[in-house]
Amino acid sequence: MNRIVFRGGTLFDAVSRCADSADVAVEDGRIVEVGTGLQGDEEVDCTGRGVLPGLIDCHVHLTMTSPDLFESVQEPFSLQFYEGARNMARTLAAGVTTVRDAAGADLGMRVAQERGLIAGPRMRISLNMLSQTGGHGDPWWPSTCVVDLLPPHPGRPPVVVDGPEEIRRKIRELVRAGADVIKVATSGGVVSGGAGPRIPHFRDDEIAMMVTEASAAGLHVMAHAHGEGAKAAVRNGVRSIEHGHFLDDETLEMMAARGTWLVPTLSAGVGLRHAIEAGTGYPDHVVEKIKQRTDGSVRRAVEAGVPIAMGTDAPLYPHGENLLELELLVDQGLSPADALHAATLSAANLMGLGDTLGSLTPGKRADLVLVEGDPLDVAGLGKRILAVYQDGRRVHEADHAR
């Protein structure tokens, strides 16, 4: 059995949230030892380099590429899967070795990655996002035309539902189609044609049914949610709040007490503002919602002790530039080490993968990212990626590292 030693790097220990010099020994795709002076059959010289656990993005949309929804809906149906393969490769090259796809990717994409047909991060998939009639995921627009970014197909069921019994059946369909997590919109959104983020969607009995049915299948619920919609989601037991603007003190207190995660997707706001500046043709009411997006909820969540996990909402900010999110988290009050924790062990724990991913710990899968310089310096970290390893196998090497 071949033993590879990554020697002399500065390791980020996600458990202690510190960095220090150490070697990592890998056998058969697993970390077997961490220490100094380790011996192996092969060596990777990490002198002067940081060594991070494989990073995790808890909120991406791999089948989407453009933030311009009107451009996207005019593309051929199957193009999304070819673009998805490219987006997976770009994400992996950014040091992100695991993702949670928050609507779009189907079971075939996940299986293709697992079988080595496509280079990319390992995936947890939601398939699509439950929406009430007139909600954030309802493709109907006032013109009566349909603008559906996620048109249904056999691997991605339609998801506009109303009432607990419709929800029960739909979740069972999603589980049958291969969902690893259930995604719901419990409030309006920014770029949809309907209500804005302050308007709650679904009632308590409906959200409770989602959590009950997901739990019966061993799954969690993630909620696109703002304001009162987020409060209802937390009250009824969702696992994570995605985006999370307009969160009041009561909601934050409940989240901290219950251990409900916040996935802030700060990069999305930057990407949407860039899209407006570039002249993307959003309607005026969508532009107005984008301008109202930032409200300080993330900083207050950090102060309240709400657990944070990294998610980007790519492609609202481009796939492959995921690590901007680390800098934005620091801007909102996290230390660099805490931001890295949000992208490693916290993210793994949110996704139920903490036993196998998220830290450079013996027994875990050997996902490692080699970076130039200090791993605790998150500024511009995405431009300092040198090599990415997944299960101990090098899956990306930067041109400047060769």
Short mmCIF file of C-alpha atoms in Angstrom, two decimals, residues 221 230 233-235 237-242 251-263 305-308 350:
data_model
loop_
_atom_site.label_atom_id
_atom_site.label_comp_id
_atom_site.label_asym_id
_atom_site.label_seq_id
_atom_site.Cartn_x
_atom_site.Cartn_y
_atom_site.Cartn_z
CA VAL A 221 -34.28 20.69 5.29
CA ALA A 230 -36.81 32.50 8.36
CA ALA A 233 -38.47 27.88 9.29
CA VAL A 234 -36.42 27.92 12.49
CA ARG A 235 -39.50 27.47 14.63
CA GLY A 237 -37.03 22.66 12.77
CA VAL A 238 -35.18 23.35 9.53
CA ARG A 239 -31.47 22.58 9.59
CA SER A 240 -30.16 25.75 7.93
CA ILE A 241 -31.22 29.21 6.85
CA GLU A 242 -29.82 30.18 3.46
CA THR A 251 -34.94 34.65 15.21
CA LEU A 252 -31.22 34.88 15.98
CA GLU A 253 -31.79 33.81 19.58
CA MET A 254 -33.78 30.78 18.41
CA MET A 255 -31.10 29.87 15.89
CA ALA A 256 -28.34 30.06 18.49
CA ALA A 257 -30.36 28.05 21.03
CA ARG A 258 -31.39 25.35 18.55
CA GLY A 259 -28.11 25.16 16.66
CA THR A 260 -29.77 26.22 13.40
CA TRP A 261 -27.08 27.06 10.85
CA LEU A 262 -26.82 30.24 8.82
CA VAL A 263 -25.35 30.00 5.30
CA GLY A 305 -23.44 32.85 18.46
CA VAL A 306 -25.33 31.43 15.48
CA PRO A 307 -23.29 28.66 13.78
CA ILE A 308 -22.06 29.76 10.36
CA LEU A 350 -23.93 21.02 8.75
#
